[in-house]
XYZ file of C-alpha atoms in Angstrom:
588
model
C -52.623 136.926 164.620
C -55.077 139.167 162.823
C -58.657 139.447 160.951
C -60.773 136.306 161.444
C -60.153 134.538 158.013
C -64.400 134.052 158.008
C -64.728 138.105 158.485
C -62.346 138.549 155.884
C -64.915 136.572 153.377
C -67.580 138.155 155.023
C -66.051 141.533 153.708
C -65.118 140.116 150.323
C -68.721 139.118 149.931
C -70.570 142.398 151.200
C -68.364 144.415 149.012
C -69.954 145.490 145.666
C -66.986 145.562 143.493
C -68.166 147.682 140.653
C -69.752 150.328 143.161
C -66.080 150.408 144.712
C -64.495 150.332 141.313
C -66.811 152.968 139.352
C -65.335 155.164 142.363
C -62.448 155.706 140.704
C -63.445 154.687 137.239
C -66.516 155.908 134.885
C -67.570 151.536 133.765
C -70.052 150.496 131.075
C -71.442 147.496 130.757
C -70.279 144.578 128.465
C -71.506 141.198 128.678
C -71.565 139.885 131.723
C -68.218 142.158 132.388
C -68.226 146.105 133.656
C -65.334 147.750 131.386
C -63.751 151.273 131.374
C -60.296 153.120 131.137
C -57.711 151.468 133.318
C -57.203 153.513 136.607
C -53.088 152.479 136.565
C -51.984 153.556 133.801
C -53.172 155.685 131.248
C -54.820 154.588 128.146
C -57.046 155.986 125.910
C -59.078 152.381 124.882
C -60.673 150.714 127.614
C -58.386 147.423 128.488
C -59.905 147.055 132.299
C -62.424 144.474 133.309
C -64.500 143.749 136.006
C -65.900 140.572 136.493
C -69.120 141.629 139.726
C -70.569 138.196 139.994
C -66.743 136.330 140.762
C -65.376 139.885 142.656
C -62.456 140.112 140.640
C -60.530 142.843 138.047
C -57.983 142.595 135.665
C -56.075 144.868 133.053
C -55.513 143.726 129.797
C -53.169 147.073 129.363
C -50.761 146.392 132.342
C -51.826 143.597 133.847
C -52.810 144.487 137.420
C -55.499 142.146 138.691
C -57.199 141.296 142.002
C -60.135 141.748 144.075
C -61.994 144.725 146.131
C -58.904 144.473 149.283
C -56.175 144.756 146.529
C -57.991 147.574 144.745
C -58.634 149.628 147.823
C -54.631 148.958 148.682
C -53.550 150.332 145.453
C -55.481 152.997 144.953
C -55.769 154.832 148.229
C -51.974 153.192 149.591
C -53.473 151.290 152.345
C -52.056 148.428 153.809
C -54.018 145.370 154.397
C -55.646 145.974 157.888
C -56.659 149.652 156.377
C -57.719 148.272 153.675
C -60.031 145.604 155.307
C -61.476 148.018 157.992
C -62.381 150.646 154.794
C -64.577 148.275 153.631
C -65.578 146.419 156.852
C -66.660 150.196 157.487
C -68.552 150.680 154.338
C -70.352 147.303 154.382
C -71.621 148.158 158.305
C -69.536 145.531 159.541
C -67.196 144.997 162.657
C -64.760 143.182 162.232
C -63.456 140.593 164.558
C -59.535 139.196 165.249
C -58.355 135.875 166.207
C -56.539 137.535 169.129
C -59.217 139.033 171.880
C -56.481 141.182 173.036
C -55.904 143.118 169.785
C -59.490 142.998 168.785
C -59.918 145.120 171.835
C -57.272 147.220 171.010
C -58.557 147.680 167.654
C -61.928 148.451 169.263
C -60.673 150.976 171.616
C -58.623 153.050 168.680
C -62.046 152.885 166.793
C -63.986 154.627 169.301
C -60.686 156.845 170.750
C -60.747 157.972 166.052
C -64.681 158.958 166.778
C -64.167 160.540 169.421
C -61.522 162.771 167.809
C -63.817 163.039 164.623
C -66.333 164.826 167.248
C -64.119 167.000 168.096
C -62.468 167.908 164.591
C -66.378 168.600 163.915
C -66.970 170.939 166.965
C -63.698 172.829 166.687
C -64.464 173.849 163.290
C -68.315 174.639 163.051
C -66.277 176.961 166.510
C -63.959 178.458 164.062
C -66.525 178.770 161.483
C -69.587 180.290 163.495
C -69.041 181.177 167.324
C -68.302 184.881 167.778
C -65.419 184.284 170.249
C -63.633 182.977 167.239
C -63.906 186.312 165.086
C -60.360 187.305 165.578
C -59.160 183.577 164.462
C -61.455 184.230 161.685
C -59.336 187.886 160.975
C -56.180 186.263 161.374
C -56.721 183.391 158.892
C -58.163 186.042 156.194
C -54.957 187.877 156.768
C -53.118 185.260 155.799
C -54.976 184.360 152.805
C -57.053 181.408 154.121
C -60.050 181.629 152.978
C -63.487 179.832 153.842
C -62.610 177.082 151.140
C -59.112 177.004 152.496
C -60.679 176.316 156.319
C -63.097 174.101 155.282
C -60.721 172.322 153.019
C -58.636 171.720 155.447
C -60.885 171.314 158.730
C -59.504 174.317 160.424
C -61.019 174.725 163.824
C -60.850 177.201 166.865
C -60.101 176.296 170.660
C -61.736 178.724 172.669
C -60.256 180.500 175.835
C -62.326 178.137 178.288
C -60.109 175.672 180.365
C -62.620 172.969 179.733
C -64.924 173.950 177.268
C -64.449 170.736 174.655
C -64.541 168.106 177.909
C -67.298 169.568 179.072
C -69.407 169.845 175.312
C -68.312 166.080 174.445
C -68.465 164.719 177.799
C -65.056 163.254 177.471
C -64.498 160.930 180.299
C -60.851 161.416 181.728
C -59.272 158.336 180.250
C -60.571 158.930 176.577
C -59.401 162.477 176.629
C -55.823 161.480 177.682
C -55.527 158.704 174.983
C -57.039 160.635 172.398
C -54.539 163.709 173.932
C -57.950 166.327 173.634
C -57.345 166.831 177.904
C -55.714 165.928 180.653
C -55.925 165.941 184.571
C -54.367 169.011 186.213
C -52.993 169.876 189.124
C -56.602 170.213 191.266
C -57.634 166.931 189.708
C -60.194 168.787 187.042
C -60.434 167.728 183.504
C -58.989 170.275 181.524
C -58.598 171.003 177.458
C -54.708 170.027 176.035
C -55.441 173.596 173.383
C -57.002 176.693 174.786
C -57.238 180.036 172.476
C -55.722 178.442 169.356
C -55.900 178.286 165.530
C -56.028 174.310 164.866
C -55.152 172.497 162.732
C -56.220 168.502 162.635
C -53.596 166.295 161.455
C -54.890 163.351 159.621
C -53.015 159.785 159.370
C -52.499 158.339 155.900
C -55.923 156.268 155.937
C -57.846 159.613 156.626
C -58.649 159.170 160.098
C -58.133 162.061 162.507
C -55.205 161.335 165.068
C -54.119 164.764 166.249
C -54.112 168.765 166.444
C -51.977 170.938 166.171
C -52.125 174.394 167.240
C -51.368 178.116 166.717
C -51.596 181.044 169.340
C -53.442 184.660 167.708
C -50.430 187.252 166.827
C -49.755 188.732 169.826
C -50.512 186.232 172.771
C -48.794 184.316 175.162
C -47.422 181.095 175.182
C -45.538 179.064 172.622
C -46.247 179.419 169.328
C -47.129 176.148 168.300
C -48.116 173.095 170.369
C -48.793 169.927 168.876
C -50.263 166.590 170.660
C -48.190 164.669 173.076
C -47.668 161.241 171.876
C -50.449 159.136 172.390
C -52.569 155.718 171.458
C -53.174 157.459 168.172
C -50.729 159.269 167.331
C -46.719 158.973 166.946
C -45.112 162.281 165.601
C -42.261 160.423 164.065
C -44.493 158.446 161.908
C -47.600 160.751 161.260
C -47.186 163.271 158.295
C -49.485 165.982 158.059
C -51.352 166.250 154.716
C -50.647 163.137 153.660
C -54.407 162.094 153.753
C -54.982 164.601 151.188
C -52.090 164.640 149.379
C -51.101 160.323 148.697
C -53.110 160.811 145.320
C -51.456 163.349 143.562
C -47.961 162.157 145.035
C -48.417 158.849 143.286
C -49.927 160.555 139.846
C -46.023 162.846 140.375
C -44.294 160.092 141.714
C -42.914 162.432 144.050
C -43.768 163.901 147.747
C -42.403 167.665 149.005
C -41.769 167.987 152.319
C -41.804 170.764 153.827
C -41.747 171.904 158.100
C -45.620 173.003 158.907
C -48.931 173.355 158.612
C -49.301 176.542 156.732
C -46.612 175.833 154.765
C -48.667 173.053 153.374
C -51.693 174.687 152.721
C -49.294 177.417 151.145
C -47.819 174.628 148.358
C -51.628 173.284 147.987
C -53.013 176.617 147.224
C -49.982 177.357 144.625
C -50.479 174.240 142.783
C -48.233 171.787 144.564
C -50.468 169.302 145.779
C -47.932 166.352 146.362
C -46.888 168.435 149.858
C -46.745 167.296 153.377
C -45.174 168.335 156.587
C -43.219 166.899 159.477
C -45.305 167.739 163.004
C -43.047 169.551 164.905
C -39.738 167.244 164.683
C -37.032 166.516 162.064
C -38.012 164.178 159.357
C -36.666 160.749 160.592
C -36.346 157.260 158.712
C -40.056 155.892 159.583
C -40.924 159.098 157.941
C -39.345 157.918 154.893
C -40.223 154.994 154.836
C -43.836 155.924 155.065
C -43.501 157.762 152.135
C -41.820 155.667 149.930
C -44.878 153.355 149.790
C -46.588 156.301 148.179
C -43.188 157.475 145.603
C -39.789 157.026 145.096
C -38.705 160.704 144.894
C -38.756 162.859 147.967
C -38.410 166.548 148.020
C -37.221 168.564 151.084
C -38.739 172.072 150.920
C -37.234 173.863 153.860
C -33.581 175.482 154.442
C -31.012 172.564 153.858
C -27.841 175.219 154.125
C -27.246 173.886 157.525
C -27.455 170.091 156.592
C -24.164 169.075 157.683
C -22.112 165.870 157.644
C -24.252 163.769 159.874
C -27.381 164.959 158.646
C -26.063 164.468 155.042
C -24.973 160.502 156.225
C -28.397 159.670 157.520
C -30.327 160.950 153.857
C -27.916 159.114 152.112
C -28.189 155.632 153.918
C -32.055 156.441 153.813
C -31.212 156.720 149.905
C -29.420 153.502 149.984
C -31.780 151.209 152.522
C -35.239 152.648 151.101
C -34.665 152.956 147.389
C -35.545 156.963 147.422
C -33.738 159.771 145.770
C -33.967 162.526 148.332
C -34.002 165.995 146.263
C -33.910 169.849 147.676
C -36.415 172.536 146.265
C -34.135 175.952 146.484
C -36.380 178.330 148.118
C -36.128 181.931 147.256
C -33.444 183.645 149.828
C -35.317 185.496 152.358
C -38.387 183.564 152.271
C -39.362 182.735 155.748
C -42.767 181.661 155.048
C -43.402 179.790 152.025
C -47.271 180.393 152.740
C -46.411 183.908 152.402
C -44.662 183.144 148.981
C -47.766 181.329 147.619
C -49.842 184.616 147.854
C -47.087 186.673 146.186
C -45.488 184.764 143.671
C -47.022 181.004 143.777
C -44.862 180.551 140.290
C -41.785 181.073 142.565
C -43.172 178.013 144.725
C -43.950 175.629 141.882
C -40.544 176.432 139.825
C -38.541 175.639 143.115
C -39.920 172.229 142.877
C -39.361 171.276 139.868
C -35.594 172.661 139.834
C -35.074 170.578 143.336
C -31.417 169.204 142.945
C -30.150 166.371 144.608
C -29.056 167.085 148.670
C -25.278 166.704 147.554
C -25.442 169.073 144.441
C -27.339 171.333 145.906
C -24.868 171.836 149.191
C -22.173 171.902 146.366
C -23.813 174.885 144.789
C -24.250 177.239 147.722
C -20.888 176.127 148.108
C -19.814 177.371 145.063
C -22.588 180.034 145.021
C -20.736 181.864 148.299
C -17.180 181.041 147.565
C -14.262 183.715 146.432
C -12.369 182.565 143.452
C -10.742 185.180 143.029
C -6.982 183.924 143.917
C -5.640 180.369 143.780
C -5.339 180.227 147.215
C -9.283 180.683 147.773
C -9.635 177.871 145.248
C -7.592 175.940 147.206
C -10.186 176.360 150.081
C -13.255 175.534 147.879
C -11.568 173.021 146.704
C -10.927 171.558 149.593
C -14.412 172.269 151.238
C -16.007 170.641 148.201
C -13.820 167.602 148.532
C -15.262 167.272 152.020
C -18.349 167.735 151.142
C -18.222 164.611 147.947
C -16.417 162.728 150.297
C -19.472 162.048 152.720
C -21.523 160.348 150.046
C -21.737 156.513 150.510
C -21.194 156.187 145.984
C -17.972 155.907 144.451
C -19.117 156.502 140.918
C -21.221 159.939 142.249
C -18.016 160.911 144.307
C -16.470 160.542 140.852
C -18.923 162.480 138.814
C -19.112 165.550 141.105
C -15.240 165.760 141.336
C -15.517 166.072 137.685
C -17.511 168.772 137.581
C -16.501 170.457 140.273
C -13.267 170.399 139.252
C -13.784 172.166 135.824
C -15.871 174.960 137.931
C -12.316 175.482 139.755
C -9.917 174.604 137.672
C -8.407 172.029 139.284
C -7.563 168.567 138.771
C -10.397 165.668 139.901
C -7.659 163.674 142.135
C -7.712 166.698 144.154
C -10.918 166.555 145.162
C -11.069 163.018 145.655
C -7.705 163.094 147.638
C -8.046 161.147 150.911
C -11.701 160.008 150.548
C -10.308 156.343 151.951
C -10.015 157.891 155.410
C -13.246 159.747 155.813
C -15.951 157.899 153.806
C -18.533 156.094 155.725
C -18.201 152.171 155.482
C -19.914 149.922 153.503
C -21.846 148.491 156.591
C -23.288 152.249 157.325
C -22.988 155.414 157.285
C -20.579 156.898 160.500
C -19.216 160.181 161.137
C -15.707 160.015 161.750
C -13.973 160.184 164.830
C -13.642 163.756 165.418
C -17.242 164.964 164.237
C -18.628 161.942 166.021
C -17.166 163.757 169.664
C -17.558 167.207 168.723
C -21.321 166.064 168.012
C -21.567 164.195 171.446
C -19.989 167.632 173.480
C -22.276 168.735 176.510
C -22.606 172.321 174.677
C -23.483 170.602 171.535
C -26.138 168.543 172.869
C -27.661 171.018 175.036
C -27.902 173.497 171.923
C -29.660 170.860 169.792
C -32.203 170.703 173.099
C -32.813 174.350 173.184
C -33.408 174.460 169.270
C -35.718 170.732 169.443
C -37.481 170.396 173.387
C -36.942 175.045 174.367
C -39.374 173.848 177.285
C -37.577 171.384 178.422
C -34.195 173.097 179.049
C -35.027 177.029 179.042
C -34.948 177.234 182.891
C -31.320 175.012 182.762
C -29.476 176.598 180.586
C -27.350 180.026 180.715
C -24.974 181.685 178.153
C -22.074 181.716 181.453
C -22.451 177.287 180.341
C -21.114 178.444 176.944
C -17.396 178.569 176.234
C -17.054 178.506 172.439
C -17.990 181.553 170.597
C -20.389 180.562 167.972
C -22.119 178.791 170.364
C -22.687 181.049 172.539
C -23.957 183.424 170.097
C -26.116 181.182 168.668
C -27.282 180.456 172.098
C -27.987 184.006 172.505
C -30.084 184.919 169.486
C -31.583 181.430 169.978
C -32.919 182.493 173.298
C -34.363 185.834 172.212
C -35.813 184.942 168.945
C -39.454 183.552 168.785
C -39.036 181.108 165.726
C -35.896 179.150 165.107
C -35.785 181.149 161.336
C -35.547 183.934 163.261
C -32.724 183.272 165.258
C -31.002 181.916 161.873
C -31.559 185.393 160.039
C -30.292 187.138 163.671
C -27.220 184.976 163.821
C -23.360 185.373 162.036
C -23.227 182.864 159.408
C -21.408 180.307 161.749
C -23.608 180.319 164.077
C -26.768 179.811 162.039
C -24.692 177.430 160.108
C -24.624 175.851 163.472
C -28.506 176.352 164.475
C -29.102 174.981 161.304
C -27.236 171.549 161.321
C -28.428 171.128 164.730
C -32.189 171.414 163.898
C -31.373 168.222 161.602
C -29.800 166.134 163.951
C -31.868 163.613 166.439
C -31.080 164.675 170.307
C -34.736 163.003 171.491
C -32.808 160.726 173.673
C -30.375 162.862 174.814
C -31.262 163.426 178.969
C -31.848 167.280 179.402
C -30.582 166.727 182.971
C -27.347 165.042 182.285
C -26.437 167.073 179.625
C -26.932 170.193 181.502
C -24.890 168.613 184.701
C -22.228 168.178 182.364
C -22.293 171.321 181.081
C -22.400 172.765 184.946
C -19.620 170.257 185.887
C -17.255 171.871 183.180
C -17.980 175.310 184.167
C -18.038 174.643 187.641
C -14.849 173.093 186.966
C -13.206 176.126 185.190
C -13.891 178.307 187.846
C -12.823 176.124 190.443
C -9.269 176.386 188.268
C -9.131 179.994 188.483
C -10.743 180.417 192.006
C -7.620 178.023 192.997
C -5.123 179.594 191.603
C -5.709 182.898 192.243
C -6.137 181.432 195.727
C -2.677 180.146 195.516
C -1.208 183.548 193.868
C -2.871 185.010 197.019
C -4.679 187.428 195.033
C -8.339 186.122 195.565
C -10.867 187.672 197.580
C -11.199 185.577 201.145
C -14.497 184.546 200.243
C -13.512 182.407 197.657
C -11.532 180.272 199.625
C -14.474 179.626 201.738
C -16.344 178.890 198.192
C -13.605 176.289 197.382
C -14.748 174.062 199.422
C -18.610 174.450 198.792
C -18.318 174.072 195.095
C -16.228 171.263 195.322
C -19.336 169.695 197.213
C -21.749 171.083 194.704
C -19.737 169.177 192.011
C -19.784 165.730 193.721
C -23.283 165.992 194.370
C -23.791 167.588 190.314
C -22.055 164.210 189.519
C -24.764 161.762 191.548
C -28.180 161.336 189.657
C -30.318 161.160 192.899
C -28.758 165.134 194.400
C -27.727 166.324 190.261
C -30.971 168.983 190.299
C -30.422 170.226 193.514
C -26.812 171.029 193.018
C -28.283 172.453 189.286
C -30.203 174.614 191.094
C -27.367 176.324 193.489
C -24.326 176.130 190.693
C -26.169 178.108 187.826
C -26.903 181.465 189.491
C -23.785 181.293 191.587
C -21.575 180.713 187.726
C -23.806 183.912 186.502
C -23.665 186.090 189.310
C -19.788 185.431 189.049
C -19.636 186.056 185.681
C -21.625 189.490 186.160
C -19.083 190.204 188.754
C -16.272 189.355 186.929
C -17.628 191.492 183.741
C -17.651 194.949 185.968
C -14.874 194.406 187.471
C-alpha cells in the first residue's frame, strides 16, 4: 500500500523540473535542453542536462539520471514518501493513498506537523519580543547565542503560564497530546508539557518540526532538561537533532559528528563544524545509525568515550559490521565540559578534534597507553594485558592483528602476547556477545538500577538508597551521582573507577529494564543480608529483643517484595526500615 499510482503522475506532471533543478544548480539554456555544472560531483565544464518538456536529467560526467522524485531524494536524502509529499506540497496538491486507513494517518501527522509549526512560530517571536522572556534573552547572550544564532536555529521561550500556548493556539486536548505541546492534569485542565524554558525545536530529517526540547534559566527548579515524551511524531531513538540543517554538509564531508545536546550543536555549527548532530536525551542506538548512514559512511562520536566499555564497544562494532560505517572518536580537550563553551574560546580546538578523530578501538588503546606506568616490567605486564583485552573485543582478525603489532612495539613485548587467548573471549561470528561473566555482572540488580539513575533519575530517585549498595565503587558513584546536577558532573566528582563506571553505564541500553523489579531485587538482597545478621546475632543471643520480633515481619515484607501485585507496598516499608538500620548501626 501507498501513494495512488495516478497522484504520483499527477505530481510528476505539476512539477517544473528546471525550477526544482536551478534550485540547486545555476542552468542556461541550450537547445531544447537546460545545462549547467553537475550538482554530484564536481566539475568545472558543464556535463548535466535537463530535458523540461520529457521531466528527465542526466549527467554526462557521472552518470546519475532520473526525474524530479529521484532528484529531490538525492539531493535533500529523502526517501520516497518525503520525497513525493515535498513536491505534492510545492505543487498545492494532497496527495491521496490506496489505503484509507494510512491516508488518514498521513492526514492527521500533516495537520498534528502544522500545528507544531504554529507553535515553533509563537515560541520564538516569545523569545524574540515578549518582555517576560528578557532573562532567556540574557542567558542566551551569555552564552554566546546571538540573534542570528536564535533565529538560526528557531530558539523559542515557554513562558511561566500553565497554559499559556493551549490557550493562544486553541489546541484541542487530543492534538496537544499527540503533538506532546500539553497534556490533561490532574483537575482535568489542559495544561502546557514546557513552562519557563529555553527551547529548542528539534527538527526530523525532512525539515518538519516534531519536537522541543527544553532548558530551565540558571538557577531554577526542576530538571534541567526535558525533552518530549514519545509521541505520533516523534521517536527519540530515531530523531536526531540538527540533522535538518546539517544532511548537506554531512554528505559534501562524507561524514556526521555526533555529539550529546543541543548547545553542543550549535557550539560545532558556530566553530565551523557544520556536519554535527545530537542524540535527544538517550544513548545513540542502531536506528540512529542507520539513519545516518543514508546521509555518510563515516560517523564521528564527539562526547567522552573513556567509559565505553566492552559491551558498548561490541554494539559499535557490529553497527560497523551490519551498516557499512566506520565509527570514529573526536578527542575532546580534557576538562572540557561544554564543547559550546570551547567554540567561544578556542573554536580551532573544536575543528582540530574532528579531524584527528581515531577509530573507537585506537582511541581506547591510547588513553590506555596515555595513563599507563611503564616504568617496570611488571606494569607492562598489566598494560599489556589490559590492551590485549581491549583488541580482543573487536569482531576483525586482521585489525586484532594490526593493533597487537603496534601495541606491542609501544611495550616491548611480543604480538602473541597480546593476542594470547582471543579464541575464548571474542564475540562469534553470528554477533557480537559479552562473555559469560560481563554478561551477569551487567545483568546485577545494582548494575541495572545504576544505569536507571544515570538514564530515567525520575523514575527511580524516590526507590533507590546508598544502604541498596554493597560494592564500593558503586556506591560512590551512586553517591556523587545523586548530588551532582549533570551526569559530567558526577564523572569529574567521582574516583576514576567509579566514573569509569558512570561512564560505561551511560552507554549501555537499560530502557527495558523494570524500575520496580530491579529495585525489589535490590531490596530483596539487602533485606536478605540483614535478615543474616539479625539471625545470627539472634542465635549468638546478642541481639536486641526487638529484632526478634522484626524477624518475623521482614520475612513477610520479603515474600510480599517477591509478588508483583504487593512488591511497592513492601518497597515502601523495607527502604526506610534498611536506612534507619544502617544509621543505627553507623553510631553505634
Amino acid at each position: 500500500m501507498g501513494i495512488a499510482a495516478e497522484d504520483i503522475e499527477r505530481v510528476r506532471a505539476a512539477t517544473d523540473l528546471v525550477a526544482v533543478v536551478g534550485e540547486h544548480v545555476a542552468l542556461r539554456r541550450s537547445g531544447s535542453r537546460w545545462v549547467g555544472l553537475c550538482p554530484f560531483h564536481t566539475e568545472r565544464t558543464p556535463s548535466f542536462s535537463v530535458n523540461a518538456e520529457l521531466g528527465f536529467y542526466y549527467c554526462f560526467g557521472c552518470q546519475r539520471k532520473g526525474d524530479a522524485i529521484t532528484f529531490v531524494r538525492e539531493t535533500r536524502q529523502l526517501d520516497f514518501v518525503g520525497a513525493m509529499e515535498s513536491l505534492a506540497a510545492r505543487a498545492g496538491m494532497e496527495l491521496r493513498w490506496d489505503n484509507q486507513r494510512e491516508s488518514g494517518d498521513r492526514r492527521r501527522r500533516s495537520r498534528l506537523v502544522e500545528t507544531m509549526a504554529r507553535a515553533v512560530g509563537w515560541y520564538h517571536e516569545r523569545l524574540l519580543a515578549s518582555p517576560d522572556a528578557a532573562e532567556a534573552r540574557g542567558y542566551l547572550r551569555s552564552r554566546g547565542f546571538d540573534g542570528e544564532v536564535v533565529r538560526r536555529f528557531q530558539l523559542g521561550w515557554a513562558p511561566e503560564g500553565w497554559d499559556t500556548l493551549c490557550r493562544a493556539l486553541s489546541l484541542p486536548a487530543d492534538v496537544a497530546r499527540d503533538t506532546g505541546l500539553g497534556f490533561v492534569n490532574a483537575r482535568n485542565r489542559l495544561q502546557d508539557s514546557f513552562r519557563a524554558r529555553v527551547l529548542f525545536p528539534i527538527f526530523d530529517a525532512r525539515g518538519e518540526p516534531v519536537a522541543m526540547g527544553g532548558r530551565v534559566l540558571p538557577g531554577a527548579d526542576g530538571p534541567k532538561y526535558k525533552n518530549s515524551s514519545a509521541s505520533a511524531l516523534y521517536d527519540k531513538g530515531e530523531v536526531l537533532y540538527g540533522l535538518n540543517w546539517a544532511k548537506g554538509a554531512v554528505v559534501e564531508h562524507g561524514e556526521v559528528v555526533v555529539c550529546e545536546g543541543y548547545t553542543d550543536v550549535i557550539g560545532f555549527v558556530s566553530a565551523g563544524v557544520a556536519q554535527t548532530v545530537a542524540t535527544c536525551g538517550t544513548a545513540l542506538t542502531e536506528r540512529h545509525v542507520a539513519t545516518l548512514r543514508r546521509f555518510a559512511p563515516r560517523i564521528v562520536l564527539a562526547f567522552d568515550a573513556d567509559g565505553a566499555g566492552q559491551a558498548a564497544a561490541e554494539r559499535i562494532y557490529g553497527w560497523e559490521r551490519r551498516h557499512e560505517v566506520d565509527v570514529f572518536v573526536a578527542a575532546l580537550p580534557r576538562g572540557v565540559k561544554d564543547p559550546a563553551d570551547l567554540a567561544r574560546s578556542d573554536p580551532e580546538a573544536l575543528r582540530t578534534a574532528v579531524s584527528a578523530a581515531m577509530p573507537l578501538l585506537s582511541f581506547r588503546l591510547e588513553r590506555l597507553l596515555a595513563s599507563a606506568s611503564l616504568s617496570s616490567v611488571e606494569a607492562r605486564a598489566r598494560v599489556a594485558a589490559a590492551a590485549g583485552d581491549l583488541i580482543a573485543e573487536h569482531p576483525n582478525q586482521i585489525v586484532r592483528e594490526e593493533y597487537a603489532g603496534q601495541v606491542a612495539l609501544r611495550l616491548d613485548v611480543r604480538p602473541e602476547h597480546l593476542l594470547h587467548g582471543q579464541g575464548r573471549i571474542r564475540p562469534s561470528p553470528g554477533g557480537s556477545r559479552p562473555t559469560p561473566a560481563r554478561r551477569r555482572r551487567l545483568e546485577t540488580a545494582s548494575l541495572l538500577a545504576l544505569g536507571l539513575a544515570v538514564h530515567q533519575p525520575e523514575a527511580v530517585a524516590h526507590l533507590l538508597h546508598e544502604v541498596l549498595f554493597l560494592d564500593p565503587v558503586e556506591l560512590e558513584a551512586y553517591r556523587v551521582l545523586t548530588r551532582a546536577q549533570t551526569l559530567h558532573e558526577a564523572v569529574e566528582a567521582a574516583s576514576p573507577e567509579a566514573g569509569e563506571l558512570l561512564l560505561r553505564l551511560a552507554v549501555e541500553e537499560v530502557a527495558d529494564a523494570d524500575a520496580g523489579a530491579v529495585v525489589g531485587r535490590l531490596l530483596d538482597e539487602a533485606t536478605s543480608r540483614v535478615l543474616a545478621q539479625m539471625e545470627a546475632d539472634a542465635r549468638a543471643s546478642v541481639g536486641p529483643l526487638e529484632d526478634l520480633q522484626a524477624i518475623g515481619w521482614l520475612k513477610l515484607l520479603v515474600e510480599d517484595l517477591r509478588d508483583d501485585t504487593t512488591r511497592a507496598a513492601a518497597a515502601e516499608l523495607l527502604l526506610p526500615f534498611l536506612a534507619e538500620r544502617a544509621v543505627h548501626e553507623a553510631r553505634s
